[in-house]
Coordinates of C-alpha atoms and ligand atoms in Angstrom, one line a residue:
X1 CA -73.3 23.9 6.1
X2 CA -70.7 22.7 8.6
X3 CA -67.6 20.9 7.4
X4 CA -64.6 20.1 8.8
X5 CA -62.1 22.8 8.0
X6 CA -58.8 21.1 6.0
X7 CA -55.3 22.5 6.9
X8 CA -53.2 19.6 5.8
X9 CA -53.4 17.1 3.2
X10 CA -51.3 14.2 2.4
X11 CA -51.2 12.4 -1.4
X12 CA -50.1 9.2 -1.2
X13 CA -48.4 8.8 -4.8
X14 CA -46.6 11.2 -7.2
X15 CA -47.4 9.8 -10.5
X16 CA -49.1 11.3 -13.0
X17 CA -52.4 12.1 -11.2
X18 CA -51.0 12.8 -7.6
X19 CA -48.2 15.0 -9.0
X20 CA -49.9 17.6 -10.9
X21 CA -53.1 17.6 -9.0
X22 CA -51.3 18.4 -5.9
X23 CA -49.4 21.0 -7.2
X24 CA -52.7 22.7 -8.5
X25 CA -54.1 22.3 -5.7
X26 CA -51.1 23.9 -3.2
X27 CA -51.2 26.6 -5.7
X28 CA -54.6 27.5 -5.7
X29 CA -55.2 26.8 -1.5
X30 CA -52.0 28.5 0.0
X31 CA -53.4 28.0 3.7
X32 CA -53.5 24.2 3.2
X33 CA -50.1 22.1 3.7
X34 CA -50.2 19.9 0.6
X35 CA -47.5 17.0 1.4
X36 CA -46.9 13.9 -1.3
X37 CA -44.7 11.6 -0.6
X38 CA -44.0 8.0 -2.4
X39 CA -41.7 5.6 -2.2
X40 CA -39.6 5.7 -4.9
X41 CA -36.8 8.1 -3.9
X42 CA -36.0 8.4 -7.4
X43 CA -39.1 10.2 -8.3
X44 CA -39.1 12.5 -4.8
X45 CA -35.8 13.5 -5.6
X46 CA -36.6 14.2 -9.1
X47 CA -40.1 16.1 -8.1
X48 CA -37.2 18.5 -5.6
X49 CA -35.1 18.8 -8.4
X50 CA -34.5 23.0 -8.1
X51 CA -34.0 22.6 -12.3
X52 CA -37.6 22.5 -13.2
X53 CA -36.7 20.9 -16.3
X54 CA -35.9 17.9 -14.7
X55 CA -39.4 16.9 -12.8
X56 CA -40.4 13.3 -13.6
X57 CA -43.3 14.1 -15.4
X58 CA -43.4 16.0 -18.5
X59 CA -46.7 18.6 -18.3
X60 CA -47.8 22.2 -20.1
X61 CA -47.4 24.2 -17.2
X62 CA -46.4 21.7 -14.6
X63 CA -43.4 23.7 -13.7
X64 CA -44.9 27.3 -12.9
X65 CA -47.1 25.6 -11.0
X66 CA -44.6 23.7 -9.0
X67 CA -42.1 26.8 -9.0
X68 CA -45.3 29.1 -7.0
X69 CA -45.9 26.4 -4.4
X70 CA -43.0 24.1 -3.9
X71 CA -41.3 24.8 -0.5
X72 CA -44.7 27.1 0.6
X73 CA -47.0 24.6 1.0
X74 CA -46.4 22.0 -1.2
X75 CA -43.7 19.6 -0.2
X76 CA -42.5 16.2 -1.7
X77 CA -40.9 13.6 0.4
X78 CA -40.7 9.8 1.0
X79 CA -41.9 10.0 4.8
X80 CA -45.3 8.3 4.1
X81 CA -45.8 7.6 7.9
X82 CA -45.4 11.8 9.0
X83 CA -47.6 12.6 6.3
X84 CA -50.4 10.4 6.8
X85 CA -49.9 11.4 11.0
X86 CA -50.4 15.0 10.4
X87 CA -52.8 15.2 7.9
X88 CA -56.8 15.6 8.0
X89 CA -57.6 14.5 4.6
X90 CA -54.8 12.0 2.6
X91 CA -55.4 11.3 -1.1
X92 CA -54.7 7.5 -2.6
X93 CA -53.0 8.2 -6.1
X94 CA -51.2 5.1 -6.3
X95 CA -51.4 3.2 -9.7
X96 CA -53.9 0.1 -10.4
X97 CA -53.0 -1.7 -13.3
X98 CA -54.3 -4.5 -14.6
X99 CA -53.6 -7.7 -12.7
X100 CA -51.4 -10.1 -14.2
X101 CA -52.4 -13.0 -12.9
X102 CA -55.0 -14.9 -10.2
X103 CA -58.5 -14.4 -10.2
X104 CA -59.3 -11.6 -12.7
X105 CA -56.0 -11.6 -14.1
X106 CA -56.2 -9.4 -17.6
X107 CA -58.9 -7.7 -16.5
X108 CA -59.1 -7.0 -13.2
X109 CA -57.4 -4.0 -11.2
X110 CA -54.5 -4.9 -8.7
X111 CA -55.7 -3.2 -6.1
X112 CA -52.6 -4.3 -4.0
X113 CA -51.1 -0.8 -3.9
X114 CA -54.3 0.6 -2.9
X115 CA -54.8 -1.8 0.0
X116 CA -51.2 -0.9 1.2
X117 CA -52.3 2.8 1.3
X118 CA -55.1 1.6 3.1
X119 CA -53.2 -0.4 5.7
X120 CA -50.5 2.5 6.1
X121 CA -53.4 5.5 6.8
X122 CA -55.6 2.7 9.1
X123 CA -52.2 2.6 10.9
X124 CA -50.2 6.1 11.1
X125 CA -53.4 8.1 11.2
X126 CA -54.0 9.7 14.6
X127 CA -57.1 11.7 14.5
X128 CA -60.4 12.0 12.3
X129 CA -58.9 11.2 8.8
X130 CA -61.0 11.8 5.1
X131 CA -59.8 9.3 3.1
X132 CA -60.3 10.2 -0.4
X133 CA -60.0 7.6 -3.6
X134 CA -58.3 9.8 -6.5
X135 CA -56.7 6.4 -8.4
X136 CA -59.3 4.7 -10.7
X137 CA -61.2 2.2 -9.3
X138 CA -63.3 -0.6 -9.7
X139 CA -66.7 0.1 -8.0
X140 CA -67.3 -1.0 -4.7
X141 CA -63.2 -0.5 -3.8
X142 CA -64.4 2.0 -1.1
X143 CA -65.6 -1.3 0.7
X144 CA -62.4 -2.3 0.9
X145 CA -60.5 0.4 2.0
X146 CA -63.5 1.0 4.7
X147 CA -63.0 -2.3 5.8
X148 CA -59.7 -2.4 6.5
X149 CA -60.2 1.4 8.3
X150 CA -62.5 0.4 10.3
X151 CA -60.6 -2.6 12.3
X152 CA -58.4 0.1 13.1
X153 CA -60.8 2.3 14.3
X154 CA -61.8 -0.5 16.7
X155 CA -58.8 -1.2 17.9
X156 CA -57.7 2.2 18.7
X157 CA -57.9 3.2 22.0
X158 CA -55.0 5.0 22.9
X159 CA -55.5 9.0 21.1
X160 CA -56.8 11.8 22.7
X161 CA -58.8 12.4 19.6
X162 CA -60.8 9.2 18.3
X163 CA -59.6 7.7 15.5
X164 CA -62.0 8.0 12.7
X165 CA -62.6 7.7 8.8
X166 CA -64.8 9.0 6.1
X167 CA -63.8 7.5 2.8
X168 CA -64.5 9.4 -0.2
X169 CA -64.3 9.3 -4.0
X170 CA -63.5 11.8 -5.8
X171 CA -62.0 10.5 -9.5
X172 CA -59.5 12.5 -11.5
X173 CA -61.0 13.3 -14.8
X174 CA -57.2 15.4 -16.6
X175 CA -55.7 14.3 -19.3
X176 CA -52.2 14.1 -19.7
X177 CA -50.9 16.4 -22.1
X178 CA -53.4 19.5 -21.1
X179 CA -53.6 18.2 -17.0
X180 CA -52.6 21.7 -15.4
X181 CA -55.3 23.0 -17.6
X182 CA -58.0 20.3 -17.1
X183 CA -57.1 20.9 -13.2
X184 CA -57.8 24.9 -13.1
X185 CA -60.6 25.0 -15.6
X186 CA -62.2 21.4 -15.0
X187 CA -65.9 20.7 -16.4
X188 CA -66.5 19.2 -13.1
X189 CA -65.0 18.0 -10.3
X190 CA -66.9 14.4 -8.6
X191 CA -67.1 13.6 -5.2
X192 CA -68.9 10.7 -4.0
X193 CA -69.7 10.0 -0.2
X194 CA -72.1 9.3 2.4
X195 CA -70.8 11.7 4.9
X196 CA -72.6 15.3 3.7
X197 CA -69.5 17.2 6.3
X198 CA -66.4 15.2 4.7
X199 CA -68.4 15.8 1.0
X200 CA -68.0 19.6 1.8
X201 CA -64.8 19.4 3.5
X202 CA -63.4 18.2 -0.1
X203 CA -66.1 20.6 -2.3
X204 CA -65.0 23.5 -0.2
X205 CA -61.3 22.8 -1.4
X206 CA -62.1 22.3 -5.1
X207 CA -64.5 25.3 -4.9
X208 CA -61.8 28.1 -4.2
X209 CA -61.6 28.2 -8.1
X210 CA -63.8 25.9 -9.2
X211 CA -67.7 27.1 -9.3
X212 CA -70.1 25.3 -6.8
X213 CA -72.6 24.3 -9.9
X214 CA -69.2 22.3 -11.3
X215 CA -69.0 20.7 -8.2
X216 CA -71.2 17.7 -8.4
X217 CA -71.8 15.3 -5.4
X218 CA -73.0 11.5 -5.4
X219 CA -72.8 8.3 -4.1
X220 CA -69.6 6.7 -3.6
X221 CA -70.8 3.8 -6.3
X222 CA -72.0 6.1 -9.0
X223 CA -68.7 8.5 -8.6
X224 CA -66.4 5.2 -9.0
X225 CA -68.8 3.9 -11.7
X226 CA -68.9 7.5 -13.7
X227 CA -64.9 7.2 -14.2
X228 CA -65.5 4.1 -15.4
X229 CA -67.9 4.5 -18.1
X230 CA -66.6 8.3 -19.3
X231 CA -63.5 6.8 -20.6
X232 CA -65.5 3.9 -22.1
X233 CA -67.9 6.0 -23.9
X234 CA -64.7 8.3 -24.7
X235 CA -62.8 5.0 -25.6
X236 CA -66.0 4.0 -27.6
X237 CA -66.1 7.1 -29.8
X238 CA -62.1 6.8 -31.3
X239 CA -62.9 2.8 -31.9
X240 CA -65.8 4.2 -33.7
X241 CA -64.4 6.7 -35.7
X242 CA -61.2 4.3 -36.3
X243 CA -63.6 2.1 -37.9
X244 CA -64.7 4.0 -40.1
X245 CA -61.0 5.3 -40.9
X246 CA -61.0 2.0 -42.3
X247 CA -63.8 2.2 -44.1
X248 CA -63.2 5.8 -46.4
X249 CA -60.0 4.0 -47.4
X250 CA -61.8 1.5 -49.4
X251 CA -64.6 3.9 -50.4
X252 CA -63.0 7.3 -51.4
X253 CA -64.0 9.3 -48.4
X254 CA -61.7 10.8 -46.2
X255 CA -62.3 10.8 -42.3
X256 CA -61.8 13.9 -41.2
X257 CA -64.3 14.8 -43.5
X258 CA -66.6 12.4 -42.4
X259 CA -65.6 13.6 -38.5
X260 CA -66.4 17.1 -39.5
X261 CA -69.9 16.3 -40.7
X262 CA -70.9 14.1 -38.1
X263 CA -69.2 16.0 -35.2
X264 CA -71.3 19.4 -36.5
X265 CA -74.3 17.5 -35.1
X266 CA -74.5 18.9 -31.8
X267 CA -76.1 15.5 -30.3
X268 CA -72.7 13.8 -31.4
X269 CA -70.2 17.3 -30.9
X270 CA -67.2 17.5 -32.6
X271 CA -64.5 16.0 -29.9
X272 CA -62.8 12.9 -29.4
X273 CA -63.3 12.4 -33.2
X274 CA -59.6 12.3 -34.3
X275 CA -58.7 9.1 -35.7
X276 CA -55.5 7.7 -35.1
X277 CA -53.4 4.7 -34.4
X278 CA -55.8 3.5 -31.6
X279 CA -55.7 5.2 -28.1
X280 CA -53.4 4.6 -25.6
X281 CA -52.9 6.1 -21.7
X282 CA -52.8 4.3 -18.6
X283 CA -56.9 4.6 -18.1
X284 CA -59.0 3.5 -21.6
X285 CA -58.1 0.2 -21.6
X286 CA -57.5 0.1 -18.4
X287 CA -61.2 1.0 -17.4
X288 CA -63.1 -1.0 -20.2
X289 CA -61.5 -4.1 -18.9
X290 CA -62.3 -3.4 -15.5
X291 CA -65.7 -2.6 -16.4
X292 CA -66.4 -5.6 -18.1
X293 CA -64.7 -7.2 -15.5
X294 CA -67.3 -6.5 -13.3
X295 CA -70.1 -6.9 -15.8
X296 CA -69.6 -10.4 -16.3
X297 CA -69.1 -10.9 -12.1
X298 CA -72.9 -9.6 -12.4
X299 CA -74.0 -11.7 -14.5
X300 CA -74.1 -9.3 -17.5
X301 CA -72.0 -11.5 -20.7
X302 CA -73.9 -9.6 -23.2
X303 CA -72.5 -5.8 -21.8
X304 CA -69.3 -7.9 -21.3
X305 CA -68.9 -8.4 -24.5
X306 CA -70.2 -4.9 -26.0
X307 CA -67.5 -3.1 -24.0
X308 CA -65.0 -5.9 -24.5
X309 CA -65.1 -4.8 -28.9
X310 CA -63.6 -1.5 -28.0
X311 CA -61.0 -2.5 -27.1
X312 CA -60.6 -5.8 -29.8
X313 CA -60.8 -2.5 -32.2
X314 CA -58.1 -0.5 -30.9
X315 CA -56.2 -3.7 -30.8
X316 CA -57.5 -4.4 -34.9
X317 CA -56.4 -0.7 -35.9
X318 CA -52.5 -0.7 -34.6
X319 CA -52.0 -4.3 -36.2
X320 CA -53.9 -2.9 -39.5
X321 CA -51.1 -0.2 -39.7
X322 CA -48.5 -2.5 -39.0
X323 CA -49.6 -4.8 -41.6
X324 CA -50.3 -1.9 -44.0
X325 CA -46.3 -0.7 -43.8
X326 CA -45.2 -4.2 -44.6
X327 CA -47.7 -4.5 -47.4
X328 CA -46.4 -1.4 -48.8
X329 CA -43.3 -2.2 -48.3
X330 CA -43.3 -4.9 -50.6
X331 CA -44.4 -7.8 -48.1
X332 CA -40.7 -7.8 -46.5
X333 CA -39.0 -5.1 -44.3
X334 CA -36.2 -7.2 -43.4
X335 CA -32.8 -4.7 -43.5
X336 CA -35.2 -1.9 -43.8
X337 CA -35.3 0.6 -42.0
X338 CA -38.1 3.0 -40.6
X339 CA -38.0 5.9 -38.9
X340 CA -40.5 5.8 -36.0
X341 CA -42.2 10.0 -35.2
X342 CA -43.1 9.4 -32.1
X343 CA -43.4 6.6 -29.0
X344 CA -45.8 9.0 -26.6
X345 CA -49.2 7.9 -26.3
X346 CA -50.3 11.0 -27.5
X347 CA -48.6 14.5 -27.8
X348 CA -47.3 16.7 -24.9
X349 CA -47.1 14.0 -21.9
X350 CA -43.3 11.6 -22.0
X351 CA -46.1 9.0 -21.0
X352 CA -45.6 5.6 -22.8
X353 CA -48.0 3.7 -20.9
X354 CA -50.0 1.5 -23.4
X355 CA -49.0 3.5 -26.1
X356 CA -49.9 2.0 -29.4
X357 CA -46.4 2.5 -30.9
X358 CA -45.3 0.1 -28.9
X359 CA -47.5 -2.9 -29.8
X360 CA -46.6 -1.6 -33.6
X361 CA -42.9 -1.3 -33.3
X362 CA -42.8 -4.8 -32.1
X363 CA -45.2 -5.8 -34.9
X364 CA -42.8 -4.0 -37.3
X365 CA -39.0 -5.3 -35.6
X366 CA -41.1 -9.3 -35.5
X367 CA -40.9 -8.3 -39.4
X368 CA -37.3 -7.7 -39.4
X369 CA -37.9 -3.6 -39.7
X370 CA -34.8 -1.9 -38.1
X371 CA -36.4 0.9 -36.5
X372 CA -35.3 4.4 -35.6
X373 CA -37.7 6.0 -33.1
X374 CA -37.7 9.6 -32.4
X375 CA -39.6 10.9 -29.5
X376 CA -38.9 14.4 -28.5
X377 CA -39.5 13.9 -24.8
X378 CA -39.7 10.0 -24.6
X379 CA -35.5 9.0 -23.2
X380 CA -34.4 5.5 -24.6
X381 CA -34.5 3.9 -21.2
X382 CA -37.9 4.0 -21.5
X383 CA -38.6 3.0 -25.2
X384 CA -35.9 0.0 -24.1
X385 CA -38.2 -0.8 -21.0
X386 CA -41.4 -0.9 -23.1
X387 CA -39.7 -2.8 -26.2
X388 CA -38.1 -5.5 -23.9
X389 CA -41.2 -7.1 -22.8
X390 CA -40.6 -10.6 -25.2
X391 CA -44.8 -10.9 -25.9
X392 CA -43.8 -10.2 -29.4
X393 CA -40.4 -12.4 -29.5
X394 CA -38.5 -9.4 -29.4
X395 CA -35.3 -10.0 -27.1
X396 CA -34.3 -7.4 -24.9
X397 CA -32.3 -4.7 -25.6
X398 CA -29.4 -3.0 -23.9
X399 CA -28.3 -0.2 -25.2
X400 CA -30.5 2.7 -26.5
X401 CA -28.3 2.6 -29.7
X402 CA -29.1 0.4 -32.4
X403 CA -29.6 -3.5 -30.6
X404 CA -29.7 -6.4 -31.8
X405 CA -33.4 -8.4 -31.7
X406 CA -34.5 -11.9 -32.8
X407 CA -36.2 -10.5 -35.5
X408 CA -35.1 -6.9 -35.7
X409 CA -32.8 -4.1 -34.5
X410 CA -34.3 -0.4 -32.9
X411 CA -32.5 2.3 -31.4
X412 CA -33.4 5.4 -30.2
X413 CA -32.9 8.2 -32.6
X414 CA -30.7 11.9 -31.4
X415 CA -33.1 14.1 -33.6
X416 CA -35.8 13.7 -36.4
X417 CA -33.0 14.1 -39.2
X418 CA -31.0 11.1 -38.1
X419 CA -34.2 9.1 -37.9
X420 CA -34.9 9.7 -41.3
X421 CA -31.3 9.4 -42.7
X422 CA -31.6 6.2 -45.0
X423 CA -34.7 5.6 -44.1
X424 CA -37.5 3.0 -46.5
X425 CA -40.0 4.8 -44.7
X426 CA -41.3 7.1 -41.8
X427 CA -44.3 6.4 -39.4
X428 CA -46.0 9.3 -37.3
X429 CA -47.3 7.9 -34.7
X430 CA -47.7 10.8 -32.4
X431 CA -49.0 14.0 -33.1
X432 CA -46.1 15.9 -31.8
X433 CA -46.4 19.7 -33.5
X434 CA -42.5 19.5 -34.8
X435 CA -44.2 16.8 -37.0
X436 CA -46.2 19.1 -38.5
X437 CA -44.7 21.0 -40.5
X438 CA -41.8 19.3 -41.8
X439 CA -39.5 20.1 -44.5
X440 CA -40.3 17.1 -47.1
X441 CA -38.1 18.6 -50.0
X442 CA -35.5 18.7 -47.5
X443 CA -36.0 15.2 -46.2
X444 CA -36.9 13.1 -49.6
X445 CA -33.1 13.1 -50.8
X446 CA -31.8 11.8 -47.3
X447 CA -34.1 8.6 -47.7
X448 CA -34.0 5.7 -49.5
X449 CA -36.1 5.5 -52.5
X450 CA -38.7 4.9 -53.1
X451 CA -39.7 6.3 -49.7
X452 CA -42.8 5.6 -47.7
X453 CA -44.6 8.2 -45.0
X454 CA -47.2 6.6 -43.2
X455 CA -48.8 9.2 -40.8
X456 CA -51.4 7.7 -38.5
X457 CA -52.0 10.8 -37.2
X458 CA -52.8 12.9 -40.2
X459 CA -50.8 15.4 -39.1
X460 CA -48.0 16.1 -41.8
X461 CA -48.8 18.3 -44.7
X462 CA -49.8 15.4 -48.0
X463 CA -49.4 17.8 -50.6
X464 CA -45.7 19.1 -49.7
X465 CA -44.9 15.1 -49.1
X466 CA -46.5 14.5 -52.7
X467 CA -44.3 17.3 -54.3
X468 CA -41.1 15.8 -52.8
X469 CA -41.8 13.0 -54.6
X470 CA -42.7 10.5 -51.5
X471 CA -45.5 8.0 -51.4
X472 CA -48.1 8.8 -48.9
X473 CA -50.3 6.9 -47.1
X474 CA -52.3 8.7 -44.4
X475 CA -55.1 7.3 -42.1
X476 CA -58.7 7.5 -43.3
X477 CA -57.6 9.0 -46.6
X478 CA -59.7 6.8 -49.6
X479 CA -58.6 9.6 -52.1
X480 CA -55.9 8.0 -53.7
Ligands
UDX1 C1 -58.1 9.9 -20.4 C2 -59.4 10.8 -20.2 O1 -59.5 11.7 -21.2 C3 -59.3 11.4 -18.8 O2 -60.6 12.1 -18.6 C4 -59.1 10.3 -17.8 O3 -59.1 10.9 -16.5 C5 -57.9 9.6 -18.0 O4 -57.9 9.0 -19.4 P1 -55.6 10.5 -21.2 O5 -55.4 9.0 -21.2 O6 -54.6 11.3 -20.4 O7 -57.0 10.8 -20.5 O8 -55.6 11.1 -22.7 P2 -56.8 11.4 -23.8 O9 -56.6 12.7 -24.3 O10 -58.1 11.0 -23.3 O11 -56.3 10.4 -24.9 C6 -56.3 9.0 -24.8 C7 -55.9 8.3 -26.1 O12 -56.9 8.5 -27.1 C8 -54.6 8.9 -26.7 O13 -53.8 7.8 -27.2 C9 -55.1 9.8 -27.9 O14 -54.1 9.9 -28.9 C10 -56.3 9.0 -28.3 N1 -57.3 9.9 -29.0 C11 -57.9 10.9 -28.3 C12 -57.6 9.7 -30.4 O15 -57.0 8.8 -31.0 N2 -58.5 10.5 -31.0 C13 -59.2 11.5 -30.3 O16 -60.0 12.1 -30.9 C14 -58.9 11.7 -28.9
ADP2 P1 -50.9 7.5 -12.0 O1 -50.8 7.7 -13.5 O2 -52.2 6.8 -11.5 O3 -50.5 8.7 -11.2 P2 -48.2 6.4 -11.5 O4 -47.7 5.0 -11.7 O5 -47.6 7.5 -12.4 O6 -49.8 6.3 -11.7 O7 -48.0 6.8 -10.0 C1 -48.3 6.1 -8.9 C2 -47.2 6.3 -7.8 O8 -47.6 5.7 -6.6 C3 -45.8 5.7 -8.2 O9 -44.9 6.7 -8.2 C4 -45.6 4.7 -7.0 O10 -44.3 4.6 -6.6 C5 -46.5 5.2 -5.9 N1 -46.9 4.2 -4.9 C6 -47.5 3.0 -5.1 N2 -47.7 2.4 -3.9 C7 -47.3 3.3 -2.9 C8 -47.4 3.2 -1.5 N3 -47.9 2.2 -0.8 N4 -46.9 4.3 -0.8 C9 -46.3 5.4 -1.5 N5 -46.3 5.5 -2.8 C10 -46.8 4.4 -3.5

C-alpha cells in the first residue's frame, strides 16, 4: 500500500501524553526527527534538563527513554512555528479540560487550546501536513480543526508544494504510572481517518514495534468516540466495585474478596477491580462528562443521566471517607491532626490532577483537621496549588509549611515519620509501595492515642496495625 513516508514529526504539547509518547516513539523510530515543543519554557527547560531526575514529569522508565533519544532525534524546544514548518505529520497533545464557564461549562471540553494548535499548523505549515488528534476529544472535534485547515488551504497560494491536510485521530490509551510500558507493549494502538495513505503513514510508524493485528483502523468518529467510552466503562467498573465497598462494610464481607470472585469470571476479568478512594486522573471524569455532554446535545437525557452516576459515585465515596474519619474521630477533628499517605492520584505518576485527596483534605481541614500530607514525589507547590482553590472555604495558603486556613491548617510533610509524629490518625490515600510495608510497632508510640489508620487503599498490612495496638479501618472490610 502506498503511504506517505514520515521523516519529521512535530508534537505540539509536552504534558503528560506528548512527553512520554514522543520519547517512545524517537526511541523506537531513530530515522524520524521527533521535535515537541510548548510554550511554557519552564517545562522545555525542565524536559533539557541533562539531570534526568529533574524532567517535569515523573514516569517508570521515562528517563532511559529520554537519555537514548534526546539530542538524536528527539528534541524539546519552544519554537512552535519551526516545528510545525518542517514537519510532515504534527501531533496536538495540548490539554482539554473541562470548561469553566459559557455554553457547556462543567461539562464540556475547552477546546480553546486545541483550536490554537489548529490556527498555528493551518498557518506555519508549508507543505502536505497529517494532522493527528492525540489529546482527548469530544467527537466530531476533527470538524473543527478541518475547518479551520481548510481556509488555509484556500488561501494558500504562494508554496511550491500545495498546502494540504489530512486530519487524523489517533487517541492515547497510557496510563500514567506504567506510560513507558503501555507505549512499547500497547493492546492497540487507534487510528481513525478517511484518508487510507495518511492512516498508513501513522500505522507504519506505530508498527515498527507494535504488531499490524494491534493496529486497528476506523473512522475518525468511532476512534474519538472509543476514547470516550473506554474510560467510562473503565470509570464505570471502580464506581461499581466502590459501591459495593460500601456495601461488605455493613454486611461482613470484605471486597477484595468479593473482587476476587467476581473478577475469576472471565466475562467480568479480574482488572480495574481495586477499590479505593474513588478515581482520579486528568481523563475519567474528564471523559464521562464530556460524553454526557454530548448525549444530552443528542437528545439522549436518559444515557445522560446513566453516565452522569459514575461520576455522582466517585464523588459519594471520597466524601464517605471523609465523613467516616470525623465520625471516628469522635464527630470533631478540630486541633487534630492527620497525617495524609499520599496526594497522587494514584501511585508512580507526581500527577495531582483530580486526585481525590484533594476534595478529601479539604473536606477534612473545612472540619478543622490540621493535616500533614506526605507524598513521595508530589512537591508542596503543587499540594499548595491544588488546596488553594476556596470551593471548600479553604483560604489559600503560602507557605508549604504548616498555614493557616479558615477552618484548618496543612503543610507538606519532609518524610512519612514526621507526618505521623503526633498524629490522631493516618489516611492512605495512595497506594505508594513505601506504604506498604510499614513499621506499625515502630510508629504506634510516635502518635497520639488512641490512634486511627484509615487506608482507602487497602494497602498497609491490618494485622501488624492491630498488634501495635491501632484502630483500623480499611476500605471494604465488614469484618470487624
Ligand atoms: C486512564 C486510562 O486507564 C487510560 O487508558 C487513558 O488513556 C487515560 O485515563 P490514568 O488516568 O492515567 O489512565 O490512570 P488509571 O490507571 O486508569 O487510574 C485512574 C484512577 O482509577 C486512579 O485514581 C486509580 O487509583 C483508580 N483506580 C484504578 C481504582 O481506584 N481502582 C482500580 O482498580 C483501577
Ligand atoms: P496532557 O495530560 O493531556 O498531556 P498537560 O497539561 O500535561 O496535558 O500538557 C499539555 C501541554 O500543552 C502543556 O504543557 C501546555 O503548556 C501545552 N500547550 C497548550 N497549548 C499550547 C499551544 N498552543 N502551543 C504549544 N503548547 C501548548
Amino acid at each position: 500500500m502506498v503511504s506517505t513516508c514520515i521523516q519529521n514529526i512535530c508534537c505540539i504539547g509536552a504534558g503528560y501524553v506528548g512527553g512520554p509518547t514522543m520519547a517512545v516513539i524517537a526511541d523506537r523510530c531513530p530515522n524520524i526527527q521527533v521535535n515537541v515543543v510548548d510554550l511554557n519554557e519552564s517545562r522545555i527547560k525542565d524536559w533539557n534538563n541533562s539531570d534526568l531526575s529533574k524532567l517535569p514529569i515523573y514516569e517508570p522508565g521515562l528517563d532511559e527513554v529520554v537519555e537514548r533519544a534526546r539530542g538524536r532525534n528527539l528534541h524539546f524546544s519552544t519554537n512552535v512555528k519551526s516545528a510545525i514548518e518542517n514537519a510532515d505529520m504534527v501531533f496536538i497533545s495540548v490539554n482539554t479540560p473541562t470548561k469553566s464557564k459559557g455554553v457547556g461549562a462543567g461539562k464540556a471540553s475547552d477546546l480553546r487550546w486545541v483550536e490554537a494548535c489548529a490556527r498555528e499548523v493551518a498557518k506555519y505549515s508549508k507543505k502536505h501536513t497529517i494532522v493527528v488528534e492525540k489529546s482527548t476529544l469530544p467527537v466530531r472535534t476533527a470538524e473543527v480543526i478541518k475547518s479551520i485547515l481548510s481556509s488555509a488551504q484556500k488561501e494558500d497560494n504562494k508554496h511550491d508544494e500545495p498546502k494540504t491536510f489530512e486530519v487524523l485521530s489517533n487517541p492515547e490509551f497510557l496510563a500514567e504510572g506504567t506510560a513507558i510500558k503501555d507505549l512499547e507493549n500497547p493492546d492497540r494502538i487507534l487510528i481513525g481517518g478517511e484518508n487510507i495513505s495518511a492512516v498508513e503513514a501513522l500505522a507504519q510508524i506505530y508498527g515498527q514495534w507494535v504488531p499490524n493485528e494491534n493496529i486497528l483502523r476506523t473512522n475518525l468518529w468511532s476512534s474519538e468516540l472509543s476514547k470516550l467510552t473506554a474510560n467510562a466503562f473503565l470509570a464505570q467498573r471502580i464506581s461499581s466495585i466502590n459501591s459495593v465497598s460500601a456495601l461488605c462494610e455493613v454486611t461482613g464481607a470484605d471486597v477484595n474478596e468479593v473482587a476476587k470472585a467476581i473478577g475469576t469470571d472471565t466475562r467480568i476479568g479480574s482488572k480495574f477491580l481495586k477499590s479505593g478512594p474513588g478515581f482520579g486522573g486528568s481523563c475519567f471524569k474528564k471523559d464521562i462528562l464530556n460524553l454526557t455532554y454530548l448525549c444530552r446535545h443528542f437528545g439522549l437525557p436518559e444515557v445522560a443521566e446513566y453516565w452522569e452516576n459514575v461520576v455522582k459515585l466517585n464523588d459519594w465515596q471520597q466524601e464517605r471517607i471523609a465523613r467516616l474519619v470525623v465520625q471516628k474521630l469522635f464527630g470533631t477533628l478540630a486541633g487534630k491532626k492527620i497525617s495524609l499517605l499520599g496526594f497522587a492520584f494514584k501511585a508512580n505518576t507526581n500527577d495531582t490532577r483530580e486526585s481525590p485527596a484533594i476534595m478529601i483534605a479539604k473536606r477534612l481541614l473545612e472540619e478543622g483537621a490540621e493535616l500533614a500530607i506526605y507524598d513521595p514525589k508530589v512537591e508542596g507547590y503543587q499540594i499548595k496549588s491544588c488546596l488553594s482553590d476556596t470551593t471548600l472555604n479553604v483560604n489559600n495558603a503560602n507557605s508549604n509549611k504548616y498555614t493557616v486556613n479558615n477552618d484548618g491548617r496543612w503543610g507538606s510533610a519532609e518524610d512519612i515519620y514526621s507526618s505521623l509524629k503526633g498524629a490522631d490518625a493516618a489516611l492512605i490515600l495512595t497506594e505508594w509501595e513505601e506504604f506498604k510495608n510499614l513499621n506499625w510497632s515502630e510508629i504506634a508510640p510516635i502518635m497520639r492515642q488512641p490512634a486511627w489508620i484509615f487506608d482507602a487503599r487497602a494497602i498497609a498490612n491490618q494485622e501488624a496495625i492491630k498488634a501495635a495496638g491501632l484502630n483500623i479501618w480499611r476500605v471494604g472490610d465488614g469484618s470487624e
